[in-house]
Amino acid sequence: MAYDPNNVFAKILRGEIPCKKVYESEYALAFHDVNPKAPVHVLVIPKAPFVSIADFSVGATPDEVTGFFRAVGETVKLLGVEEDGFRTIANTGFNGGQEVPHFHIHILAGRALGPMVMKQIV
Ligand code: AMP
């Protein structure tokens, strides 16, 4: 799938849409999800244009990979959720329920989040 430069996160990166920023580095931006699914719900996105984690793992430079995952760690620290715990999710593609086609990791925290998948459907 080709990267769509008009996706909402690309617009946030270009400053065309505002966001509630948590952390920013040369390689990544972290901001609050506009429709939170937990008391803490933050998204971390790489600044480089990748559709998905699969795409990112193949196409990103070593510096971009390191920079992105360090940013996830820094964001978790800033949010103060490391001790109580948190969940990271990277929805990918149609079956993964990905809505925005710019790679992002969700950080969910602030309460016990329960089982990862609510209902066994296999
Ligand atoms: P996903 O389903 O993994 O692609 O998640 C996309 C997430 O982006 C959803 O949780 C949305 O609530 C969130 N989202 C969409 N638009 C915005 C926005 N403008 N600012 C912050 N979060 C957004």
CSV table of N, CA and C and ligand atoms in Angstrom, one decimal:
chain,number,residue,atom,x,y,z
A,1,MET,N,0.8,-1.2,0.0
A,1,MET,CA,0.0,0.0,0.0
A,1,MET,C,0.9,1.3,0.0
A,2,ALA,N,0.6,2.2,-0.9
A,2,ALA,CA,1.4,3.4,-1.0
A,2,ALA,C,1.0,4.3,0.1
A,3,TYR,N,2.0,5.1,0.6
A,3,TYR,CA,1.7,6.1,1.7
A,3,TYR,C,0.9,7.2,1.2
A,4,ASP,N,-0.2,7.5,1.9
A,4,ASP,CA,-1.1,8.6,1.5
A,4,ASP,C,-0.7,9.9,2.3
A,5,PRO,N,-0.1,10.9,1.7
A,5,PRO,CA,0.4,12.1,2.4
A,5,PRO,C,-0.7,12.9,3.0
A,6,ASN,N,-2.0,12.6,2.6
A,6,ASN,CA,-3.1,13.3,3.2
A,6,ASN,C,-3.8,12.7,4.4
A,7,ASN,N,-3.2,11.6,4.9
A,7,ASN,CA,-3.8,11.0,6.1
A,7,ASN,C,-3.6,12.0,7.3
A,8,VAL,N,-4.5,11.8,8.3
A,8,VAL,CA,-4.6,12.8,9.4
A,8,VAL,C,-3.3,13.0,10.2
A,9,PHE,N,-2.5,11.9,10.3
A,9,PHE,CA,-1.3,12.0,11.1
A,9,PHE,C,-0.2,12.8,10.3
A,10,ALA,N,-0.2,12.6,9.0
A,10,ALA,CA,0.7,13.4,8.1
A,10,ALA,C,0.3,14.9,8.3
A,11,LYS,N,-1.0,15.2,8.4
A,11,LYS,CA,-1.4,16.6,8.5
A,11,LYS,C,-1.0,17.1,9.9
A,12,ILE,N,-1.0,16.3,10.9
A,12,ILE,CA,-0.5,16.7,12.2
A,12,ILE,C,1.0,17.0,12.2
A,13,LEU,N,1.7,16.1,11.5
A,13,LEU,CA,3.2,16.3,11.4
A,13,LEU,C,3.5,17.6,10.7
A,14,ARG,N,2.7,18.0,9.7
A,14,ARG,CA,2.9,19.2,8.9
A,14,ARG,C,2.4,20.5,9.6
A,15,GLY,N,1.7,20.2,10.8
A,15,GLY,CA,1.2,21.4,11.6
A,15,GLY,C,-0.2,21.9,11.0
A,16,GLU,N,-0.8,21.1,10.1
A,16,GLU,CA,-2.1,21.5,9.5
A,16,GLU,C,-3.2,21.3,10.4
A,17,ILE,N,-3.0,20.3,11.3
A,17,ILE,CA,-4.1,19.9,12.3
A,17,ILE,C,-3.4,20.0,13.7
A,18,PRO,N,-4.0,20.5,14.7
A,18,PRO,CA,-3.4,20.6,16.0
A,18,PRO,C,-3.4,19.2,16.7
A,19,CYS,N,-2.5,19.1,17.7
A,19,CYS,CA,-2.5,17.9,18.5
A,19,CYS,C,-2.1,18.3,19.9
A,20,LYS,N,-2.5,17.4,20.9
A,20,LYS,CA,-2.1,17.6,22.3
A,20,LYS,C,-0.8,16.9,22.5
A,21,LYS,N,0.3,17.6,22.3
A,21,LYS,CA,1.6,16.9,22.2
A,21,LYS,C,2.1,16.5,23.6
A,22,VAL,N,2.7,15.3,23.7
A,22,VAL,CA,3.3,14.8,24.9
A,22,VAL,C,4.8,14.8,24.8
A,23,TYR,N,5.3,14.5,23.6
A,23,TYR,CA,6.8,14.4,23.4
A,23,TYR,C,7.1,14.5,21.9
A,24,GLU,N,8.3,15.1,21.7
A,24,GLU,CA,8.7,15.2,20.3
A,24,GLU,C,10.2,15.1,20.2
A,25,SER,N,10.7,14.4,19.2
A,25,SER,CA,12.1,14.3,18.9
A,25,SER,C,12.3,14.4,17.4
A,26,GLU,N,13.6,14.3,17.0
A,26,GLU,CA,13.9,14.3,15.6
A,26,GLU,C,13.1,13.3,14.8
A,27,TYR,N,12.8,12.1,15.5
A,27,TYR,CA,12.3,11.0,14.8
A,27,TYR,C,10.8,10.7,15.0
A,28,ALA,N,10.3,11.3,16.1
A,28,ALA,CA,8.9,10.8,16.4
A,28,ALA,C,8.1,11.9,17.1
A,29,LEU,N,6.8,11.8,17.1
A,29,LEU,CA,5.9,12.7,17.8
A,29,LEU,C,4.9,11.8,18.6
A,30,ALA,N,4.6,12.3,19.8
A,30,ALA,CA,3.7,11.6,20.7
A,30,ALA,C,2.6,12.6,21.1
A,31,PHE,N,1.3,12.2,21.0
A,31,PHE,CA,0.2,13.1,21.3
A,31,PHE,C,-1.0,12.3,21.8
A,32,HIS,N,-1.9,13.0,22.5
A,32,HIS,CA,-3.0,12.3,23.0
A,32,HIS,C,-4.0,11.9,21.9
A,33,ASP,N,-4.6,10.7,22.1
A,33,ASP,CA,-5.6,10.3,21.1
A,33,ASP,C,-6.9,11.1,21.3
A,34,VAL,N,-7.5,11.5,20.2
A,34,VAL,CA,-8.6,12.4,20.3
A,34,VAL,C,-9.9,11.7,20.8
A,35,ASN,N,-9.9,10.4,20.8
A,35,ASN,CA,-11.0,9.6,21.2
A,35,ASN,C,-10.5,8.5,22.1
A,36,PRO,N,-10.1,8.9,23.4
A,36,PRO,CA,-9.4,7.9,24.3
A,36,PRO,C,-10.2,6.7,24.7
A,37,LYS,N,-9.5,5.6,24.6
A,37,LYS,CA,-10.2,4.3,25.0
A,37,LYS,C,-9.7,3.8,26.4
A,38,ALA,N,-9.0,4.7,27.1
A,38,ALA,CA,-8.5,4.4,28.5
A,38,ALA,C,-8.2,5.8,29.1
A,39,PRO,N,-8.0,5.8,30.4
A,39,PRO,CA,-7.7,7.1,31.1
A,39,PRO,C,-6.5,7.8,30.5
A,40,VAL,N,-5.5,7.0,30.1
A,40,VAL,CA,-4.3,7.5,29.4
A,40,VAL,C,-4.3,6.8,28.0
A,41,HIS,N,-4.4,7.6,26.9
A,41,HIS,CA,-4.3,7.0,25.6
A,41,HIS,C,-3.5,8.0,24.7
A,42,VAL,N,-2.3,7.6,24.4
A,42,VAL,CA,-1.4,8.4,23.7
A,42,VAL,C,-0.9,7.6,22.4
A,43,LEU,N,-0.7,8.3,21.3
A,43,LEU,CA,-0.2,7.7,20.1
A,43,LEU,C,1.2,8.2,19.9
A,44,VAL,N,2.1,7.3,19.5
A,44,VAL,CA,3.5,7.7,19.1
A,44,VAL,C,3.6,7.3,17.6
A,45,ILE,N,4.0,8.3,16.8
A,45,ILE,CA,4.2,8.1,15.4
A,45,ILE,C,5.6,8.5,14.9
A,46,PRO,N,6.1,7.8,14.0
A,46,PRO,CA,7.4,8.2,13.4
A,46,PRO,C,7.2,9.4,12.5
A,47,LYS,N,8.2,10.3,12.4
A,47,LYS,CA,8.1,11.4,11.5
A,47,LYS,C,8.2,11.0,10.0
A,48,ALA,N,8.9,9.9,9.8
A,48,ALA,CA,9.1,9.5,8.4
A,48,ALA,C,7.8,8.8,8.0
A,49,PRO,N,7.5,8.8,6.6
A,49,PRO,CA,6.2,8.3,6.1
A,49,PRO,C,6.2,6.8,5.9
A,50,PHE,N,5.6,6.1,6.9
A,50,PHE,CA,5.5,4.7,6.7
A,50,PHE,C,4.0,4.3,7.1
A,51,VAL,N,3.4,3.4,6.3
A,51,VAL,CA,2.0,3.0,6.5
A,51,VAL,C,1.8,2.2,7.7
A,52,SER,N,2.7,1.3,8.0
A,52,SER,CA,2.5,0.3,9.0
A,52,SER,C,3.8,-0.2,9.7
A,53,ILE,N,3.6,-1.0,10.7
A,53,ILE,CA,4.8,-1.5,11.4
A,53,ILE,C,5.6,-2.4,10.5
A,54,ALA,N,4.9,-3.1,9.6
A,54,ALA,CA,5.6,-4.0,8.6
A,54,ALA,C,6.4,-3.1,7.7
A,55,ASP,N,5.8,-2.1,7.1
A,55,ASP,CA,6.4,-1.2,6.2
A,55,ASP,C,7.7,-0.5,6.9
A,56,PHE,N,7.4,-0.1,8.1
A,56,PHE,CA,8.5,0.6,8.9
A,56,PHE,C,9.7,-0.3,9.2
A,57,SER,N,9.4,-1.6,9.5
A,57,SER,CA,10.5,-2.5,9.8
A,57,SER,C,11.4,-2.8,8.6
A,58,VAL,N,10.8,-2.7,7.5
A,58,VAL,CA,11.6,-2.9,6.2
A,58,VAL,C,12.3,-1.6,5.7
A,59,GLY,N,11.5,-0.5,5.8
A,59,GLY,CA,12.0,0.7,5.1
A,59,GLY,C,12.7,1.7,5.9
A,60,ALA,N,12.5,1.7,7.2
A,60,ALA,CA,13.1,2.7,8.1
A,60,ALA,C,14.6,2.5,8.2
A,61,THR,N,15.4,3.5,8.4
A,61,THR,CA,16.8,3.4,8.6
A,61,THR,C,17.0,3.0,10.1
A,62,PRO,N,18.2,2.4,10.4
A,62,PRO,CA,18.5,2.0,11.8
A,62,PRO,C,18.2,3.2,12.8
A,63,ASP,N,18.7,4.4,12.4
A,63,ASP,CA,18.4,5.6,13.2
A,63,ASP,C,16.9,5.9,13.4
A,64,GLU,N,16.2,5.7,12.4
A,64,GLU,CA,14.7,5.9,12.5
A,64,GLU,C,14.1,4.9,13.4
A,65,VAL,N,14.5,3.7,13.3
A,65,VAL,CA,14.0,2.6,14.1
A,65,VAL,C,14.3,2.9,15.6
A,66,THR,N,15.6,3.1,15.8
A,66,THR,CA,16.0,3.4,17.2
A,66,THR,C,15.3,4.7,17.8
A,67,GLY,N,15.3,5.7,16.9
A,67,GLY,CA,14.7,7.0,17.4
A,67,GLY,C,13.2,6.8,17.7
A,68,PHE,N,12.5,6.0,16.9
A,68,PHE,CA,11.1,5.8,17.2
A,68,PHE,C,10.9,5.0,18.5
A,69,PHE,N,11.6,3.9,18.7
A,69,PHE,CA,11.3,3.1,19.9
A,69,PHE,C,11.9,3.8,21.1
A,70,ARG,N,12.9,4.6,21.0
A,70,ARG,CA,13.3,5.4,22.2
A,70,ARG,C,12.2,6.4,22.5
A,71,ALA,N,11.6,7.0,21.5
A,71,ALA,CA,10.5,7.9,21.8
A,71,ALA,C,9.3,7.3,22.5
A,72,VAL,N,9.0,6.0,22.1
A,72,VAL,CA,8.0,5.3,22.9
A,72,VAL,C,8.4,5.2,24.3
A,73,GLY,N,9.6,4.9,24.6
A,73,GLY,CA,10.1,4.7,26.0
A,73,GLY,C,10.1,6.1,26.7
A,74,GLU,N,10.5,7.1,26.1
A,74,GLU,CA,10.5,8.5,26.7
A,74,GLU,C,9.1,8.9,27.0
A,75,THR,N,8.1,8.6,26.1
A,75,THR,CA,6.7,9.0,26.3
A,75,THR,C,6.2,8.2,27.5
A,76,VAL,N,6.4,7.0,27.6
A,76,VAL,CA,6.0,6.2,28.7
A,76,VAL,C,6.5,6.8,30.0
A,77,LYS,N,7.7,7.2,30.0
A,77,LYS,CA,8.3,7.8,31.2
A,77,LYS,C,7.6,9.1,31.6
A,78,LEU,N,7.4,9.9,30.5
A,78,LEU,CA,6.7,11.2,30.8
A,78,LEU,C,5.3,11.0,31.3
A,79,LEU,N,4.7,10.0,30.8
A,79,LEU,CA,3.3,9.7,31.3
A,79,LEU,C,3.2,9.2,32.7
A,80,GLY,N,4.3,8.6,33.2
A,80,GLY,CA,4.4,8.1,34.5
A,80,GLY,C,3.6,6.8,34.7
A,81,VAL,N,3.6,6.0,33.6
A,81,VAL,CA,2.8,4.8,33.7
A,81,VAL,C,3.6,3.5,33.8
A,82,GLU,N,4.9,3.7,33.8
A,82,GLU,CA,5.8,2.5,33.8
A,82,GLU,C,5.5,1.5,34.9
A,83,GLU,N,5.4,2.1,36.1
A,83,GLU,CA,5.3,1.3,37.3
A,83,GLU,C,4.0,0.5,37.4
A,84,ASP,N,2.9,1.2,37.1
A,84,ASP,CA,1.6,0.5,37.2
A,84,ASP,C,1.4,-0.4,35.9
A,85,GLY,N,2.0,-0.1,34.9
A,85,GLY,CA,1.9,-0.9,33.6
A,85,GLY,C,1.0,-0.2,32.6
A,86,PHE,N,1.2,-0.7,31.4
A,86,PHE,CA,0.5,-0.1,30.3
A,86,PHE,C,0.4,-1.1,29.1
A,87,ARG,N,-0.3,-0.8,28.1
A,87,ARG,CA,-0.4,-1.7,26.9
A,87,ARG,C,0.0,-0.9,25.7
A,88,THR,N,0.8,-1.5,24.8
A,88,THR,CA,1.0,-0.9,23.5
A,88,THR,C,0.4,-1.8,22.4
A,89,ILE,N,-0.2,-1.1,21.4
A,89,ILE,CA,-0.9,-1.8,20.3
A,89,ILE,C,-0.5,-1.1,19.0
A,90,ALA,N,-0.2,-1.9,18.0
A,90,ALA,CA,0.0,-1.4,16.7
A,90,ALA,C,-1.0,-2.1,15.7
A,91,ASN,N,-2.2,-1.5,15.6
A,91,ASN,CA,-3.2,-2.0,14.6
A,91,ASN,C,-2.7,-1.9,13.2
A,92,THR,N,-2.8,-3.0,12.5
A,92,THR,CA,-2.2,-3.0,11.1
A,92,THR,C,-3.2,-3.6,10.1
A,93,GLY,N,-3.5,-2.8,9.1
A,93,GLY,CA,-4.3,-3.2,7.9
A,93,GLY,C,-5.7,-3.5,8.3
A,94,PHE,N,-6.5,-4.0,7.4
A,94,PHE,CA,-7.9,-4.2,7.5
A,94,PHE,C,-8.2,-5.1,8.7
A,95,ASN,N,-7.6,-6.3,8.7
A,95,ASN,CA,-8.0,-7.2,9.8
A,95,ASN,C,-7.5,-6.7,11.2
A,96,GLY,N,-6.5,-5.9,11.2
A,96,GLY,CA,-6.0,-5.3,12.4
A,96,GLY,C,-6.8,-4.1,12.9
A,97,GLY,N,-7.7,-3.7,12.0
A,97,GLY,CA,-8.6,-2.5,12.4
A,97,GLY,C,-7.9,-1.2,12.3
A,98,GLN,N,-6.8,-1.1,11.5
A,98,GLN,CA,-6.1,0.2,11.4
A,98,GLN,C,-7.0,1.2,10.6
A,99,GLU,N,-7.1,2.4,11.3
A,99,GLU,CA,-7.9,3.4,10.6
A,99,GLU,C,-7.1,4.5,10.0
A,100,VAL,N,-6.0,4.8,10.6
A,100,VAL,CA,-5.1,5.8,10.0
A,100,VAL,C,-3.8,5.2,9.4
A,101,PRO,N,-3.6,5.4,8.1
A,101,PRO,CA,-2.5,4.7,7.4
A,101,PRO,C,-1.2,5.3,7.5
A,102,HIS,N,-0.8,5.7,8.8
A,102,HIS,CA,0.5,6.1,9.1
A,102,HIS,C,0.9,5.4,10.4
A,103,PHE,N,2.0,4.6,10.3
A,103,PHE,CA,2.3,3.7,11.5
A,103,PHE,C,2.3,4.5,12.8
A,104,HIS,N,1.6,3.9,13.8
A,104,HIS,CA,1.5,4.5,15.1
A,104,HIS,C,1.4,3.4,16.1
A,105,ILE,N,1.9,3.7,17.3
A,105,ILE,CA,1.7,2.8,18.5
A,105,ILE,C,0.9,3.5,19.5
A,106,HIS,N,-0.2,2.7,19.9
A,106,HIS,CA,-1.0,3.2,21.0
A,106,HIS,C,-0.4,2.9,22.3
A,107,ILE,N,-0.4,3.8,23.2
A,107,ILE,CA,0.0,3.5,24.6
A,107,ILE,C,-1.3,3.7,25.4
A,108,LEU,N,-1.8,2.7,26.1
A,108,LEU,CA,-3.0,2.7,26.9
A,108,LEU,C,-2.7,2.4,28.3
A,109,ALA,N,-3.2,3.2,29.2
A,109,ALA,CA,-2.9,3.0,30.6
A,109,ALA,C,-3.9,3.7,31.5
A,110,GLY,N,-3.6,3.7,32.8
A,110,GLY,CA,-4.4,4.4,33.8
A,110,GLY,C,-5.4,3.6,34.5
A,111,ARG,N,-5.6,2.3,34.1
A,111,ARG,CA,-6.5,1.4,34.8
A,111,ARG,C,-6.1,0.0,34.4
A,112,ALA,N,-6.5,-1.0,35.1
A,112,ALA,CA,-6.3,-2.4,34.7
A,112,ALA,C,-7.1,-2.6,33.4
A,113,LEU,N,-6.4,-3.0,32.3
A,113,LEU,CA,-7.0,-3.0,31.0
A,113,LEU,C,-7.7,-4.3,30.6
A,114,GLY,N,-7.5,-5.3,31.5
A,114,GLY,CA,-8.2,-6.6,31.2
A,114,GLY,C,-7.5,-7.4,30.2
A,115,PRO,N,-8.2,-8.5,29.7
A,115,PRO,CA,-7.6,-9.4,28.7
A,115,PRO,C,-7.4,-8.6,27.4
A,116,MET,N,-6.4,-9.0,26.7
A,116,MET,CA,-6.0,-8.3,25.5
A,116,MET,C,-7.1,-8.4,24.4
A,117,VAL,N,-7.7,-9.6,24.3
A,117,VAL,CA,-8.8,-9.7,23.4
A,117,VAL,C,-10.0,-10.1,24.2
A,118,MET,N,-11.1,-9.3,24.1
A,118,MET,CA,-12.2,-9.4,25.0
A,118,MET,C,-13.0,-10.7,24.8
A,119,LYS,N,-13.1,-11.1,23.6
A,119,LYS,CA,-14.0,-12.3,23.3
A,119,LYS,C,-13.2,-13.2,22.3
A,120,GLN,N,-13.2,-14.5,22.7
A,120,GLN,CA,-12.6,-15.5,21.8
A,120,GLN,C,-13.5,-15.7,20.6
A,121,ILE,N,-13.0,-15.4,19.4
A,121,ILE,CA,-13.9,-15.5,18.2
A,121,ILE,C,-13.3,-16.5,17.2
A,122,VAL,N,-12.3,-17.3,17.6
A,122,VAL,CA,-11.8,-18.3,16.6
A,122,VAL,C,-12.6,-19.7,16.8
B,1,AMP,P1,-6.0,2.9,14.5
B,1,AMP,O1,-7.3,2.3,14.5
B,1,AMP,O2,-5.0,2.1,15.1
B,1,AMP,O3,-5.6,3.4,13.1
B,1,AMP,O4,-6.1,4.2,15.4
B,1,AMP,C1,-6.2,5.5,15.0
B,1,AMP,C2,-6.4,6.4,16.2
B,1,AMP,O5,-6.2,7.7,15.8
B,1,AMP,C3,-7.8,6.3,16.8
B,1,AMP,O6,-7.7,5.8,18.2
B,1,AMP,C4,-8.4,7.7,16.7
B,1,AMP,O7,-9.1,8.1,17.8
B,1,AMP,C5,-7.1,8.5,16.6
B,1,AMP,N1,-7.2,9.8,15.9
B,1,AMP,C6,-7.8,10.1,14.7
B,1,AMP,N2,-7.7,11.4,14.4
B,1,AMP,C7,-7.0,11.9,15.4
B,1,AMP,C8,-6.5,13.3,15.7
B,1,AMP,N3,-6.8,14.3,14.8
B,1,AMP,N4,-5.8,13.5,16.8
B,1,AMP,C9,-5.5,12.5,17.7
B,1,AMP,N5,-6.0,11.2,17.5
B,1,AMP,C10,-6.7,10.9,16.4
